[in-house]
CSV table of C-alpha atoms in Angstrom, one decimal:
chain,number,residue,atom,x,y,z
N,1,MET,CA,89.5,123.1,12.3
N,2,LYS,CA,87.2,123.8,15.2
N,3,GLU,CA,83.6,123.0,15.4
N,4,ASP,CA,81.1,123.5,18.3
N,5,SER,CA,78.6,120.8,18.8
N,6,ASP,CA,76.9,121.9,22.0
N,7,ASP,CA,77.4,124.6,24.6
N,8,THR,CA,80.0,122.8,26.7
N,9,MET,CA,81.6,120.3,24.3
N,10,ARG,CA,84.4,121.3,22.0
N,11,LYS,CA,85.8,119.5,19.0
N,12,ARG,CA,89.3,119.8,17.6
N,13,ARG,CA,89.9,117.9,14.4
N,14,ILE,CA,93.4,117.1,13.1
N,15,SER,CA,94.8,115.0,10.2
N,16,LEU,CA,97.2,112.2,11.1
N,17,VAL,CA,100.3,111.6,8.9
N,18,ASP,CA,98.5,108.9,6.9
N,19,GLY,CA,95.6,111.1,6.2
N,20,ARG,CA,93.1,109.8,8.7
N,21,TYR,CA,91.3,112.2,10.9
N,22,LEU,CA,91.4,112.3,14.7
N,23,ILE,CA,89.0,114.4,16.8
N,24,PHE,CA,89.8,115.6,20.4
N,25,TYR,CA,86.7,116.2,22.4
N,26,THR,CA,87.0,118.5,25.5
N,27,PHE,CA,84.3,119.7,27.9
N,28,ASP,CA,83.7,122.8,29.9
N,29,ARG,CA,82.7,122.2,33.5
N,30,GLU,CA,79.0,122.3,34.0
N,31,ASP,CA,76.6,121.7,36.8
N,32,ALA,CA,76.0,118.0,36.6
N,33,SER,CA,72.9,118.1,38.8
N,34,SER,CA,70.1,116.5,36.8
N,35,GLU,CA,66.9,114.6,36.9
N,36,ALA,CA,69.2,111.6,37.0
N,37,ASN,CA,68.4,109.4,40.0
N,38,VAL,CA,69.6,106.0,38.8
N,39,GLY,CA,70.1,103.3,41.2
N,40,GLU,CA,66.5,102.9,42.2
N,41,GLN,CA,65.8,99.2,42.4
N,42,PRO,CA,62.4,97.6,41.7
N,43,PRO,CA,60.9,95.7,44.7
N,44,ALA,CA,62.5,92.3,45.2
N,45,PRO,CA,60.4,89.8,43.5
N,46,GLU,CA,59.2,86.6,45.1
N,47,ARG,CA,61.6,83.7,44.8
N,48,LEU,CA,61.3,81.9,41.5
N,49,PRO,CA,59.9,78.5,41.6
N,50,GLN,CA,62.3,75.7,40.5
N,51,ARG,CA,61.4,74.4,37.1
N,52,GLU,CA,62.3,71.0,35.7
N,53,GLU,CA,63.1,72.6,32.4
N,54,ASN,CA,66.0,74.5,34.1
N,55,SER,CA,67.9,71.2,34.6
N,56,ARG,CA,68.2,70.6,30.9
N,57,VAL,CA,71.7,69.6,29.8
K,1,MET,CA,91.7,94.7,-0.4
K,2,SER,CA,88.2,95.2,0.8
K,3,GLU,CA,84.8,94.8,-0.8
K,4,LEU,CA,81.2,93.9,0.0
K,5,ARG,CA,80.1,90.6,-1.4
K,6,TRP,CA,76.4,89.6,-1.5
K,7,ASN,CA,75.4,86.4,0.2
K,8,PRO,CA,72.4,85.2,-1.9
K,9,LEU,CA,71.5,82.5,0.6
K,10,LEU,CA,70.8,84.9,3.4
K,11,GLY,CA,70.2,88.1,1.4
K,12,GLU,CA,72.9,90.0,3.2
K,13,TRP,CA,76.3,91.7,2.6
K,14,VAL,CA,79.6,90.3,3.8
K,15,ALA,CA,82.7,92.5,4.0
K,16,THR,CA,86.0,91.1,3.1
K,17,ALA,CA,88.8,93.0,4.7
K,18,ALA,CA,92.0,90.9,4.5
K,19,GLN,CA,94.2,93.8,5.6
K,20,ARG,CA,92.7,93.4,9.1
K,21,GLN,CA,94.8,90.2,9.6
K,22,ASP,CA,97.8,92.5,10.2
K,23,ARG,CA,96.2,94.7,12.9
K,24,THR,CA,97.9,95.2,16.3
K,25,PHE,CA,97.2,92.3,18.6
K,26,LEU,CA,97.3,92.6,22.3
K,27,PRO,CA,100.4,94.8,22.5
K,28,PRO,CA,102.3,95.2,25.9
K,29,GLU,CA,101.0,98.2,28.0
K,30,ASP,CA,104.1,100.2,27.1
K,31,PHE,CA,103.2,100.1,23.4
K,32,CYS,CA,99.4,100.6,23.6
K,33,PRO,CA,98.4,102.6,20.5
K,34,LEU,CA,95.5,104.2,22.3
K,35,CYS,CA,97.4,105.7,25.2
K,36,PRO,CA,98.6,109.4,25.0
K,37,THR,CA,102.0,109.9,23.4
K,38,GLU,CA,104.4,110.8,26.1
K,39,THR,CA,107.2,113.3,25.4
K,40,GLY,CA,110.1,111.4,23.8
K,41,GLY,CA,108.1,108.2,24.1
K,42,PHE,CA,106.6,105.6,21.7
K,43,PRO,CA,104.3,107.5,19.2
K,44,THR,CA,100.8,106.2,19.7
K,45,GLU,CA,97.7,106.8,17.6
K,46,VAL,CA,97.0,109.9,19.7
K,47,PRO,CA,99.8,112.5,19.1
K,48,GLU,CA,99.3,114.5,22.4
K,49,SER,CA,100.3,113.9,26.0
K,50,ASP,CA,96.8,114.0,27.4
K,51,TYR,CA,93.2,113.9,26.2
K,52,ASP,CA,89.7,113.5,27.5
K,53,ILE,CA,87.9,111.5,24.8
K,54,VAL,CA,89.2,111.0,21.3
K,55,VAL,CA,87.8,109.6,18.1
K,56,PHE,CA,89.8,108.6,15.0
K,57,GLU,CA,89.4,106.6,11.8
K,58,ASN,CA,90.3,103.0,12.3
K,59,ARG,CA,93.8,102.2,10.9
K,60,PHE,CA,92.5,98.8,9.8
K,61,PRO,CA,89.0,99.6,8.5
K,62,SER,CA,86.6,97.2,6.9
K,63,LEU,CA,84.7,100.2,5.4
K,64,ARG,CA,86.3,103.4,4.0
K,65,SER,CA,84.8,106.7,2.9
K,66,ASN,CA,86.9,106.4,-0.3
K,67,PRO,CA,86.9,102.7,-0.9
K,68,GLU,CA,89.0,100.7,-3.3
K,69,ILE,CA,87.5,99.3,-6.5
K,70,PRO,CA,86.5,95.7,-5.7
K,71,ALA,CA,89.1,93.1,-6.6
K,72,VAL,CA,86.6,90.6,-7.9
K,73,GLU,CA,84.0,91.0,-10.6
K,74,ALA,CA,80.3,90.9,-9.8
K,75,THR,CA,77.9,88.4,-11.4
K,76,ASP,CA,74.1,88.2,-11.4
K,77,LEU,CA,74.3,85.7,-8.6
K,78,TYR,CA,77.1,87.4,-6.7
K,79,PRO,CA,76.7,91.2,-6.7
K,80,VAL,CA,79.8,93.0,-5.4
K,81,ARG,CA,80.1,96.7,-4.3
K,82,PRO,CA,82.8,98.9,-2.8
K,83,ALA,CA,83.2,98.7,0.9
K,84,GLN,CA,82.1,102.3,1.4
K,85,GLY,CA,81.4,103.5,4.9
K,86,VAL,CA,83.4,104.7,8.0
K,87,CYS,CA,85.0,102.8,10.8
K,88,GLU,CA,85.9,104.9,13.8
K,89,VAL,CA,87.6,104.1,17.2
K,90,ILE,CA,86.4,106.0,20.2
K,91,VAL,CA,88.8,106.1,23.2
K,92,TYR,CA,86.9,106.5,26.4
K,93,SER,CA,89.7,107.6,28.6
K,94,PRO,CA,93.5,108.2,28.6
K,95,ASN,CA,93.8,105.7,31.5
K,96,HIS,CA,95.0,102.4,30.0
K,97,ASN,CA,93.8,100.3,32.9
K,98,SER,CA,90.3,101.8,33.2
K,99,SER,CA,87.1,100.5,31.6
K,100,LEU,CA,83.7,102.0,31.0
K,101,ALA,CA,82.5,100.4,34.2
K,102,ARG,CA,85.3,102.0,36.2
K,103,GLU,CA,84.9,105.5,34.7
K,104,SER,CA,82.9,108.1,36.6
K,105,VAL,CA,79.3,108.8,35.6
K,106,GLU,CA,80.5,112.3,34.5
K,107,GLN,CA,82.9,110.7,32.1
K,108,ILE,CA,80.2,108.4,30.8
K,109,TYR,CA,77.9,111.4,30.3
K,110,LYS,CA,80.7,113.0,28.2
K,111,LEU,CA,80.8,109.8,26.2
K,112,VAL,CA,77.1,109.9,25.6
K,113,ARG,CA,77.5,113.4,24.2
K,114,VAL,CA,80.4,112.3,21.9
K,115,TRP,CA,78.3,109.3,20.7
K,116,THR,CA,75.5,111.8,19.9
K,117,ASP,CA,77.8,114.0,17.9
K,118,ARG,CA,79.2,111.1,16.0
K,119,PHE,CA,75.7,109.8,15.2
K,120,ARG,CA,74.8,113.2,13.9
K,121,GLU,CA,77.9,113.7,11.9
K,122,LEU,CA,78.2,110.2,10.4
K,123,GLY,CA,74.5,110.1,9.8
K,124,SER,CA,74.7,113.2,7.6
K,125,LEU,CA,77.0,111.5,5.1
K,126,ASP,CA,75.1,110.7,1.9
K,127,PHE,CA,76.6,107.2,1.6
K,128,VAL,CA,75.7,106.1,5.1
K,129,ASP,CA,72.4,104.4,5.9
K,130,TYR,CA,73.1,103.2,9.4
K,131,VAL,CA,75.4,104.3,12.3
K,132,PHE,CA,76.2,101.4,14.6
K,133,ILE,CA,77.8,102.3,17.9
K,134,PHE,CA,79.3,99.3,19.8
K,135,GLU,CA,81.9,98.0,22.1
K,136,ASN,CA,83.6,94.6,22.2
K,137,LYS,CA,85.1,94.2,25.7
K,138,GLY,CA,87.4,91.4,26.9
K,139,GLU,CA,89.6,88.8,25.3
K,140,GLN,CA,86.7,86.4,25.5
K,141,ILE,CA,85.1,88.6,22.8
K,142,GLY,CA,88.3,88.8,20.8
K,143,VAL,CA,89.4,92.3,21.6
K,144,THR,CA,92.9,93.1,20.4
K,145,LEU,CA,93.5,96.2,22.6
K,146,HIS,CA,92.7,96.4,26.3
K,147,HIS,CA,92.7,100.2,26.5
K,148,PRO,CA,89.0,101.2,27.1
K,149,HIS,CA,87.5,102.0,23.8
K,150,GLY,CA,84.5,101.4,21.6
K,151,GLN,CA,83.8,101.5,17.9
K,152,ILE,CA,81.5,103.0,15.4
K,153,TYR,CA,80.6,101.5,12.0
K,154,ALA,CA,78.8,103.7,9.5
K,155,TYR,CA,77.3,101.2,7.0
K,156,PRO,CA,76.1,101.9,3.5
K,157,PHE,CA,73.0,99.8,4.2
K,158,ILE,CA,70.8,98.8,7.1
K,159,PRO,CA,72.3,95.7,8.7
K,160,PRO,CA,70.3,92.5,8.9
K,161,ARG,CA,69.6,92.5,12.7
K,162,ILE,CA,68.3,96.0,12.5
K,163,GLU,CA,66.2,95.2,9.4
K,164,ARG,CA,64.6,92.3,11.3
K,165,GLU,CA,63.8,94.4,14.3
K,166,LEU,CA,62.3,97.0,12.0
K,167,GLU,CA,60.2,94.4,10.3
K,168,GLN,CA,59.0,93.1,13.7
K,169,ALA,CA,58.2,96.6,14.9
K,170,THR,CA,56.3,97.4,11.7
K,171,GLU,CA,54.3,94.2,12.0
K,172,HIS,CA,53.4,95.0,15.7
K,173,ARG,CA,52.5,98.6,14.9
K,174,CYS,CA,50.2,97.4,12.1
K,175,ARG,CA,48.6,94.7,14.2
K,176,THR,CA,48.2,96.7,17.5
K,177,GLY,CA,48.8,100.3,16.7
K,178,ARG,CA,51.4,100.4,19.3
K,179,CYS,CA,55.2,100.5,19.6
K,180,LEU,CA,56.7,97.0,20.1
K,181,PHE,CA,59.4,98.2,22.4
K,182,CYS,CA,57.0,100.3,24.5
K,183,ASP,CA,54.9,97.1,24.9
K,184,VAL,CA,58.0,95.2,26.0
K,185,ILE,CA,58.5,97.8,28.7
K,186,VAL,CA,54.9,97.6,29.9
K,187,GLU,CA,55.1,93.8,30.0
K,188,GLU,CA,58.4,93.8,32.0
K,189,ARG,CA,57.1,96.4,34.4
K,190,ARG,CA,54.0,94.2,34.9
K,191,GLU,CA,56.1,91.2,35.6
K,192,ARG,CA,58.9,93.1,37.4
K,193,ARG,CA,61.1,90.1,38.0
K,194,ARG,CA,63.4,90.8,35.1
K,195,ILE,CA,64.0,94.4,35.9
K,196,VAL,CA,67.6,95.2,36.9
K,197,ALA,CA,67.4,99.0,37.4
K,198,GLU,CA,65.3,101.9,36.4
K,199,ASN,CA,65.5,105.7,36.5
K,200,ASN,CA,63.4,108.6,35.2
K,201,SER,CA,64.3,107.9,31.6
K,202,PHE,CA,65.6,104.4,31.2
K,203,ILE,CA,64.9,100.8,32.3
K,204,ALA,CA,67.4,98.0,32.3
K,205,ILE,CA,66.1,94.4,32.0
K,206,VAL,CA,67.2,90.9,31.4
K,207,PRO,CA,64.5,90.3,28.8
K,208,PHE,CA,62.0,87.4,28.7
K,209,PHE,CA,63.5,86.3,25.5
K,210,SER,CA,67.2,86.5,26.5
K,211,ARG,CA,69.6,84.5,24.4
K,212,TRP,CA,72.6,84.9,26.6
K,213,PRO,CA,72.7,84.2,30.4
K,214,TYR,CA,73.3,87.8,31.4
K,215,GLU,CA,71.9,89.5,28.3
K,216,THR,CA,70.7,93.0,29.4
K,217,HIS,CA,68.7,95.5,27.5
K,218,ILE,CA,68.4,99.2,28.3
K,219,TYR,CA,65.3,100.9,26.8
K,220,SER,CA,64.4,104.5,26.9
K,221,THR,CA,61.0,104.8,28.7
K,222,ARG,CA,60.0,107.7,26.4
K,223,HIS,CA,59.4,106.7,22.8
K,224,PHE,CA,62.1,108.1,20.6
K,225,GLN,CA,64.5,106.7,18.0
K,226,SER,CA,68.0,108.0,18.5
K,227,LEU,CA,70.6,109.7,20.6
K,228,THR,CA,69.8,113.0,18.8
K,229,ASP,CA,66.3,112.9,20.2
K,230,MET,CA,67.5,113.1,23.8
K,231,SER,CA,67.3,116.0,26.2
K,232,SER,CA,70.4,116.7,28.4
K,233,GLY,CA,68.5,115.2,31.3
K,234,GLU,CA,68.0,112.0,29.3
K,235,GLN,CA,71.7,111.9,28.3
K,236,LYS,CA,72.6,112.1,32.0
K,237,ASP,CA,70.1,109.4,32.9
K,238,LEU,CA,71.5,107.2,30.1
K,239,ALA,CA,75.0,107.7,31.6
K,240,ALA,CA,73.7,106.8,35.0
K,241,VAL,CA,71.9,103.6,34.0
K,242,LEU,CA,75.0,102.5,32.0
K,243,LYS,CA,77.1,103.1,35.1
K,244,VAL,CA,74.7,101.0,37.2
K,245,VAL,CA,74.5,98.1,34.8
K,246,LEU,CA,78.3,98.0,34.1
K,247,ALA,CA,79.2,98.2,37.7
K,248,ALA,CA,76.7,95.4,38.5
K,249,PHE,CA,78.3,93.3,35.7
K,250,ASP,CA,81.8,93.7,37.3
K,251,LYS,CA,80.5,92.8,40.7
K,252,LEU,CA,78.9,89.5,39.6
K,253,PHE,CA,82.2,87.6,39.6
K,254,ASN,CA,84.6,90.3,40.8
K,255,ILE,CA,86.2,90.6,37.4
K,256,SER,CA,86.2,93.1,34.6
K,257,PHE,CA,83.1,91.6,32.9
K,258,PRO,CA,83.4,90.9,29.2
K,259,TYR,CA,80.5,91.9,26.9
K,260,MET,CA,79.4,93.1,23.5
K,261,MET,CA,77.5,96.4,23.8
K,262,CYS,CA,75.3,97.2,20.8
K,263,MET,CA,73.3,100.4,20.4
K,264,HIS,CA,70.2,100.1,18.3
K,265,GLN,CA,68.9,103.4,16.7
K,266,ARG,CA,66.9,104.4,13.7
K,267,PRO,CA,68.6,104.2,10.3
K,268,VAL,CA,69.8,107.5,8.9
K,269,ASP,CA,68.6,107.0,5.3
K,270,ASP,CA,65.5,109.0,4.3
K,271,GLY,CA,63.0,106.5,5.6
K,272,SER,CA,60.4,107.0,8.3
K,273,TYR,CA,61.1,105.1,11.5
K,274,ASP,CA,58.7,106.5,14.0
K,275,HIS,CA,57.8,103.0,15.0
K,276,TYR,CA,61.4,102.2,16.1
K,277,HIS,CA,62.7,102.7,19.7
K,278,PHE,CA,66.1,103.6,21.0
K,279,HIS,CA,67.8,100.8,23.1
K,280,ILE,CA,71.1,99.3,24.0
K,281,GLU,CA,71.7,95.5,24.1
K,282,PHE,CA,74.5,93.8,26.1
K,283,TYR,CA,75.6,90.3,25.2
K,284,PRO,CA,78.0,89.0,27.9
K,285,PRO,CA,79.7,85.7,26.8
K,286,LEU,CA,80.1,84.3,30.4
K,287,ARG,CA,77.5,81.9,31.9
K,288,THR,CA,79.6,81.4,35.1
K,289,ALA,CA,82.8,83.0,36.4
K,290,ASN,CA,84.9,80.7,34.3
K,291,LYS,CA,82.6,79.2,31.6
K,292,LEU,CA,81.7,80.7,28.3
K,293,LYS,CA,78.5,80.5,26.4
K,294,TYR,CA,79.6,79.3,23.0
K,295,LEU,CA,77.8,80.0,19.7
K,296,ALA,CA,77.8,76.4,18.5
K,297,GLY,CA,75.8,74.4,16.0
K,298,SER,CA,72.2,75.4,16.9
K,299,GLU,CA,73.1,79.1,17.4
K,300,THR,CA,75.4,79.5,14.4
K,301,GLY,CA,74.1,77.0,12.0
K,302,ALA,CA,70.4,77.3,12.6
K,303,GLY,CA,70.0,80.6,14.3
K,304,MET,CA,68.3,79.2,17.4
K,305,PHE,CA,69.9,80.2,20.7
K,306,ILE,CA,69.7,77.8,23.7
K,307,ASN,CA,69.9,79.7,27.0
K,308,ASP,CA,70.9,77.4,29.8
K,309,THR,CA,69.7,79.9,32.4
K,310,LEU,CA,66.5,81.6,33.5
K,311,PRO,CA,66.4,85.3,32.8
K,312,GLU,CA,64.4,85.9,36.0
K,313,GLU,CA,67.2,84.4,38.1
K,314,LYS,CA,70.0,86.2,36.2
K,315,ALA,CA,68.1,89.5,36.6
K,316,ALA,CA,67.9,88.9,40.4
K,317,GLU,CA,71.6,88.3,40.5
K,318,LEU,CA,72.4,91.5,38.7
K,319,ARG,CA,69.8,93.4,40.7
K,320,SER,CA,71.5,92.4,44.0
K,321,HIS,CA,74.6,94.3,42.8
K,322,VAL,CA,72.9,97.5,41.8
K,323,GLU,CA,74.1,100.5,43.7
K,324,PRO,CA,73.1,104.2,43.4
K,325,VAL,CA,75.2,106.4,41.2
K,326,ALA,CA,77.0,109.4,42.7
K,327,TRP,CA,77.5,112.6,40.6
K,328,VAL,CA,80.7,113.9,42.1
K,329,GLU,CA,80.7,117.2,40.2
K,330,ALA,CA,77.2,117.9,41.3
K,331,LYS,CA,78.1,117.5,44.9
K,332,ASN,CA,81.2,119.8,44.4
K,333,GLY,CA,79.2,122.4,42.6
């Protein structure tokens, strides 16, 4: 059985010998350029003050 | 045998699944059931010699779409119901020695799309009220297979942690008119010290109220409720922020960092959940390179966590290991 979920992802569903299903997902190549720009770090904060509570055992 | 037994003390369901005692436990690499089946080799769960991402029904499920009749009789005090639901395994890669942190951001983007498809498909089943996507990673968490994989449980009810978050979100919405999670993002951006990484669509923080030393939450910065609400750009941004956080985890102690990864989305029953907000929570069990945070008396018996660390310091540690993500396929066209 074949089902399409989105433009570049393909699903192929099979039955295993014990009746369970297994689905292979495959992907067409696409331009991965995106709005994604992860890795940006926030400005380094000031050093945290030491707190007595932190020495709790 | 498997069934759901009601705990009247806490008002929640417990699944008994005695057959899971016999599941495969830390097999040698040559007999990994999640690797591709090589020609003439040991037949694994995946009957082909290569794959990209595969999903299959768990061989040792605690919930089944066609469950057995409960082996015990219900009483007024102790309701019992069939353990109906779905338990899936999702294998991230054919590479046995990989991990989600080591996979490319392109592969993680593929995984996000598979998660989205599974949420949509399992969420459409009439006996499913909640689709829970999660990963247990590392022997410290109790994994029985090292091959990189996660799991999906499709429950016939809304699980208690999600119920409680929904109640808190409802109370906050009634009191302020605003989304609780959006307000957490505002507060964390104002304070800034607990932010680990941020991109156009997601923010990763060690929250003010962390219960685990390196607990990290990833929130969508736009208010939406589930994977199926995302644009493709947001799916890519989710892949990228996951890559950043997971890589930072591994660099902390130069080990493959153990964690529980739990995706919190809206229920899939017919309720209205506009006040809820998509996010992912990581609970790493390590408090140092070789010391575990145990769930002991206070945490397990009373439900009050004691965090021996400051979230502000742990966020700074993680932030020092954040590196930009490279999209290889974008560069190569």
